[in-house]
Amino acid sequence: MKPLVLLLLPVVLCQSLSGISTDDDASLIAQKVAETEGRLPWFWCPPMDGLGDIPYTFELTEAKQLMDRSGKAARPGTSLKIERIPIAGGSYSRCLMQNGKVPCSDEVVNAVELDSRKAANFSAEEKEKAKAAGESRRARRRAFWADFPAAFRFQRAGSAQISFTPTGKYRPRREPDTELLARIKGEFWYDPSTFEVTRMEYQMLGDAETVGRLYKGSSYSVTLTKLLDDHYLPVKGEIRRVLPKGGIEDSVLEVVNYRRFTTDSSVQFVDRDKPDDLSPRR
């Protein structure tokens, strides 16, 4: 019987070690993902403002539907299709379609296009303000991903798929998006060769401040596809907002036709400078 025991022992040990290391393995993957995403544009909460940090022209369609507490449509849905072109110091946007019709209303044109025209002719002071706004976005992004590995418990949920739940011990920084880390649970999918996120989805366990406020019960998901220059770019975002006075707003954001602009853009996709602090906070 001794030879049989010796033969079975490595199998038993491997199975035991495999079970013990699963969560540790997921945590290591989450750490690598956080290090990678800390230098890439921010897409992980609405309104996906990292789209302003990519050097490509694209077309974006957003459809919204407001529902009452019973889940019935409270008013007709709306949709807006916009083309965005990167320029130094900002971007130029123009309305392509509103609620399935062209041209867009004067009100929408004024809201979307006139601000873009102003941005195209920024003064030196206004360019500095736009630059500061970009730095603020990068600071929020770095703070979120720096704290991400310490804020959650991680488990493998499938092939290249990790689930995350709050540890309950994390304390947010002052940056708005770090408050999300104490208020969400969800999953992310990643590319094993680059550790870039290809999809993330989460649910709000409590209210949190981001670019806007998200209330408990809201949910968000974003899907990315490898497109231009081998970069993963968002193609779809979905958000269900629970409204503070009751009711729900569903939004679907679709991004298509990514392409390079005819002139060189000063916008860099990857943050070339090393972040000031990517160490986890505990």
Short mmCIF file of C-alpha atoms in Angstrom, two decimals, residues 9 15-16 36 60 64 78 94 122 133 135 138 153 162 190 218 224 229-231 257 263 271:
data_model
loop_
_atom_site.label_atom_id
_atom_site.label_comp_id
_atom_site.label_asym_id
_atom_site.label_seq_id
_atom_site.Cartn_x
_atom_site.Cartn_y
_atom_site.Cartn_z
CA LEU A 9 0.18 12.13 -2.09
CA GLN A 15 -5.44 19.77 -5.13
CA SER A 16 -5.05 21.31 -1.67
CA THR A 36 -1.83 48.59 -16.01
CA LEU A 60 -21.18 58.29 -29.79
CA LYS A 64 -32.07 57.32 -22.28
CA THR A 78 -34.50 60.15 -26.06
CA ARG A 94 -21.03 68.15 -33.43
CA PHE A 122 -9.24 78.98 -26.07
CA ALA A 133 -9.10 69.51 -15.71
CA GLU A 135 -4.76 66.45 -14.67
CA ARG A 138 -5.74 61.56 -14.18
CA ARG A 153 -11.61 40.47 -1.88
CA ILE A 162 -12.48 38.06 -11.52
CA TYR A 190 -9.18 41.03 -18.60
CA SER A 218 -27.73 51.64 -9.42
CA LEU A 224 -14.15 47.29 -24.58
CA ASP A 229 -3.21 50.73 -32.47
CA ASP A 230 -4.01 47.59 -30.41
CA HIS A 231 -5.74 49.70 -27.75
CA ASN A 257 -16.33 54.36 -36.04
CA THR A 263 -4.02 66.04 -38.38
CA ASP A 271 0.10 58.15 -19.52
#
